[in-house]
PDB file of C-alpha atoms in Angstrom:
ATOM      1  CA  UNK A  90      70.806  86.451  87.464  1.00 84.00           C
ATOM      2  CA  UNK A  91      74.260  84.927  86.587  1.00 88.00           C
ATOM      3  CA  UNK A  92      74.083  87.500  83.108  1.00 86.00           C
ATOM      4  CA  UNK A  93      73.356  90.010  85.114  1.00 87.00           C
ATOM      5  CA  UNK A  94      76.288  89.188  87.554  1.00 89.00           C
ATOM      6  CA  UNK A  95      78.898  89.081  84.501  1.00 91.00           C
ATOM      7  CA  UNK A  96      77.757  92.189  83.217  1.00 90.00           C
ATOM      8  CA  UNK A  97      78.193  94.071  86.300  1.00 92.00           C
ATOM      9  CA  UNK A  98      81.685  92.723  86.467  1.00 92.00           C
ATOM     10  CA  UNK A  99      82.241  94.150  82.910  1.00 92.00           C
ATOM     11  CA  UNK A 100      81.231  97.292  84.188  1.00 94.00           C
ATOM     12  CA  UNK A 101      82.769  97.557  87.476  1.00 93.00           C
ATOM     13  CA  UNK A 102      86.170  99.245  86.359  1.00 92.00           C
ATOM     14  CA  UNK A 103      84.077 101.865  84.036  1.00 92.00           C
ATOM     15  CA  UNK A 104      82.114 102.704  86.782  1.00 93.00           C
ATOM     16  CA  UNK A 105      85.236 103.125  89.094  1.00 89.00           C
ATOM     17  CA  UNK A 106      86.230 105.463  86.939  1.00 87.00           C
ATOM     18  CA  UNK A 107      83.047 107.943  87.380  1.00 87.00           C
ATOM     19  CA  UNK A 108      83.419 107.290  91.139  1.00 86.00           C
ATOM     20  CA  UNK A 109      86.908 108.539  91.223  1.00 81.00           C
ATOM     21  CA  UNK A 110      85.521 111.698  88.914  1.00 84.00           C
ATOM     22  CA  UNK A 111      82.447 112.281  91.398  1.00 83.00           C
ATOM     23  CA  UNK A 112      83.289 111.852  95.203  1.00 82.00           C
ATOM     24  CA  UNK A 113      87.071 112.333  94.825  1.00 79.00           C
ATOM     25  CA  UNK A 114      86.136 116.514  95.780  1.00 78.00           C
ATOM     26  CA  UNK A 115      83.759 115.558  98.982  1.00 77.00           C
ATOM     27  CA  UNK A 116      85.418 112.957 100.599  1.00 80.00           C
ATOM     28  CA  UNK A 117      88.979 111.639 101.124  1.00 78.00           C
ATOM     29  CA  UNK A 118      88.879 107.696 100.376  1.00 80.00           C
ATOM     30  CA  UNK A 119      87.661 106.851  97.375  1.00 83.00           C
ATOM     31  CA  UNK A 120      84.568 104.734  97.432  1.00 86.00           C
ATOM     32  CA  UNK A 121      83.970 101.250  95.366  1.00 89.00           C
ATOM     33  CA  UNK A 122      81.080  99.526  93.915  1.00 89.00           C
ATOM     34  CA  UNK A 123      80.845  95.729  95.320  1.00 90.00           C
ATOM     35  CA  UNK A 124      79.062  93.534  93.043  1.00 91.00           C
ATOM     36  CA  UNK A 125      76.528  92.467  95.585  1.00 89.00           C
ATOM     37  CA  UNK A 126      75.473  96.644  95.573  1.00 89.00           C
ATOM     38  CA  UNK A 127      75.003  97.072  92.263  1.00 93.00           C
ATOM     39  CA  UNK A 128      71.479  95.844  90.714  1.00 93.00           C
ATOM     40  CA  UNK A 129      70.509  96.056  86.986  1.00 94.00           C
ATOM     41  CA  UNK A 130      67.205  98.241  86.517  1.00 95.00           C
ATOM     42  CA  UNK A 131      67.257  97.285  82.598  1.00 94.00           C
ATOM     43  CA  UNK A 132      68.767  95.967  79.860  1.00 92.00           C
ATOM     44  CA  UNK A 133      67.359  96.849  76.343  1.00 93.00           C
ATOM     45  CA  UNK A 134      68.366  96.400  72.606  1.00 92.00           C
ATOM     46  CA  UNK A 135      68.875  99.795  71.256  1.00 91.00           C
ATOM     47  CA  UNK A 136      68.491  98.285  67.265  1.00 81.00           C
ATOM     48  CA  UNK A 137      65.852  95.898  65.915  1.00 78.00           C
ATOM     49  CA  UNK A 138      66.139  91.736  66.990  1.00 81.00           C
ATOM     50  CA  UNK A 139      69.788  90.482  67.260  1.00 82.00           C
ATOM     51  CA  UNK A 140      71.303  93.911  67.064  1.00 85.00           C
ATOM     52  CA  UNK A 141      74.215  94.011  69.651  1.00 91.00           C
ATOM     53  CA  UNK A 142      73.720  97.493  70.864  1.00 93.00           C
ATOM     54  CA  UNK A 143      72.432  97.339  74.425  1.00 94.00           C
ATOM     55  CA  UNK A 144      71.414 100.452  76.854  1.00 95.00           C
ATOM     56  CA  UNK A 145      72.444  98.810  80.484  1.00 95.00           C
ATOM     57  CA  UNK A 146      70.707 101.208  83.858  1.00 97.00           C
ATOM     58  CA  UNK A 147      72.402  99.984  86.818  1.00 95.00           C
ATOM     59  CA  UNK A 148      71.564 101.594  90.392  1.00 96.00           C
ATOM     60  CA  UNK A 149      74.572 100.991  92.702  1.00 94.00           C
ATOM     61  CA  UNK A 150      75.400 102.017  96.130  1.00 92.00           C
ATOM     62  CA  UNK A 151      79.007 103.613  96.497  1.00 91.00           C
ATOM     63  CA  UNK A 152      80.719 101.850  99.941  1.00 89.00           C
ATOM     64  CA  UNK A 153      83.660 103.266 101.841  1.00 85.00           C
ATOM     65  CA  UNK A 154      85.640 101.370 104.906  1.00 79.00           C
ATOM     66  CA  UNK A 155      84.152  98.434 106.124  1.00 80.00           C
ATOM     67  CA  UNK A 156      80.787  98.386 103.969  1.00 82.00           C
ATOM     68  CA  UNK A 157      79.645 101.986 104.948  1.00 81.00           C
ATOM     69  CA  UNK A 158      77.180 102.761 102.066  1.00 83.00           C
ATOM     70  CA  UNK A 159      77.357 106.439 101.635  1.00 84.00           C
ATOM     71  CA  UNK A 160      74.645 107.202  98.396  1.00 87.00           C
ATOM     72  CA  UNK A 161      72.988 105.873  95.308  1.00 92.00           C
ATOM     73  CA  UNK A 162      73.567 106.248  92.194  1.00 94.00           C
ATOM     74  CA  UNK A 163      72.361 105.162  88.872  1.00 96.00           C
ATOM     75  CA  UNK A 164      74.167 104.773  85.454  1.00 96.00           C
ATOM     76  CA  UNK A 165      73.133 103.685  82.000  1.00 97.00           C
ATOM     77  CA  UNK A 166      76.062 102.226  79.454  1.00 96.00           C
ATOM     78  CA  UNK A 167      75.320 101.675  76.211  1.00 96.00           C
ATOM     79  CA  UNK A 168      77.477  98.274  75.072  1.00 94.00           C
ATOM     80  CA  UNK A 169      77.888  97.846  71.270  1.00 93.00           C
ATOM     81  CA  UNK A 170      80.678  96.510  69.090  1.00 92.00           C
ATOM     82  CA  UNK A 171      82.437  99.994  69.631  1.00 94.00           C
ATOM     83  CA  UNK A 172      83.112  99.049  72.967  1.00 94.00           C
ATOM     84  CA  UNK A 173      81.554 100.425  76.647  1.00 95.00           C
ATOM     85  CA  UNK A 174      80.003 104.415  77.045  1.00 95.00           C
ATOM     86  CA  UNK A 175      78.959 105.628  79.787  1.00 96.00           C
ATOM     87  CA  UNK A 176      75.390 107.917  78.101  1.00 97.00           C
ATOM     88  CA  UNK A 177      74.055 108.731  81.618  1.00 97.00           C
ATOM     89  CA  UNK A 178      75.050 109.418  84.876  1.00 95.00           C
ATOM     90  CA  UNK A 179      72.469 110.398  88.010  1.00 94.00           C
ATOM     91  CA  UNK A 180      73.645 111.085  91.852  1.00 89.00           C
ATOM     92  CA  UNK A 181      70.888 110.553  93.492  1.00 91.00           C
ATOM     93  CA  UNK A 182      71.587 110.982  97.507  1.00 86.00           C
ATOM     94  CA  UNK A 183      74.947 111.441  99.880  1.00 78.00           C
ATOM     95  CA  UNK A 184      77.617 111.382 100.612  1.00 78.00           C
ATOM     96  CA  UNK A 185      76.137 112.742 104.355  1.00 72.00           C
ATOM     97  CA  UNK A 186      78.775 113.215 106.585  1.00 68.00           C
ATOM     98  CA  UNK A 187      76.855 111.658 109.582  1.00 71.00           C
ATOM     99  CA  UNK A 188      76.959 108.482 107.352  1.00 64.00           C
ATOM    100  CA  UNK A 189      80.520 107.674 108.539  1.00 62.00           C
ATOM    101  CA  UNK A 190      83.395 108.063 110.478  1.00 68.00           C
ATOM    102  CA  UNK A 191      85.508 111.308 110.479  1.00 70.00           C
ATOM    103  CA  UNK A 192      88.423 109.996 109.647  1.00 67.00           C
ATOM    104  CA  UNK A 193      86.539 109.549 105.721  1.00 64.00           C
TER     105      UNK A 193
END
């Protein structure tokens, strides 16, 4: 659990940057990813034993205000050497309006 925790720090400013790129047209405060909604679906070794290329899926809840979740997402990263890609990117519900206040 504690690797998983550290990676999903690694990955919290890339994945602030596809929030930013996603909501930024539907609503008017831009959402974050807290650590504590973010869970790691699975980590696998894209080359043979001790390669360091790794395919990350995360499913993370975007939050707005004072812990309003408003949708799901999931992303896969692939982390090698060359440094941190973002290879997949899946919206999966919301932002609903109904979700939260108006003033969003």
């Amino acid at each position: 659990m504690q690797l998983q925790d550290m990676l999903v720090l690694i990955l919290l400013p890339h994945m602030k940057e596809k929030l930013a790129e996603v909501y930024s047209d539907v609503i008017s405060i831009l959402p974050v990813y807290y650590p504590y909604s973010v869970n790691v679906k699975s980590v696998e070794r894209v080359a043979a034993f001790r390669g360091f290329d790794f395919l990350i899926t995360i499913d993370a809840q975007p939050i707005v205000g004072p812990h309003v979740p408003i949708g799901e997402d999931v992303l896969t990263y692939r982390i090698s050497p060359a440094g941190v890609e973002l290879k997949n990117f899946e919206h999966l519900r919301g932002p609903d309006k109904d979700d939260f206040l108006p003033n969003y």
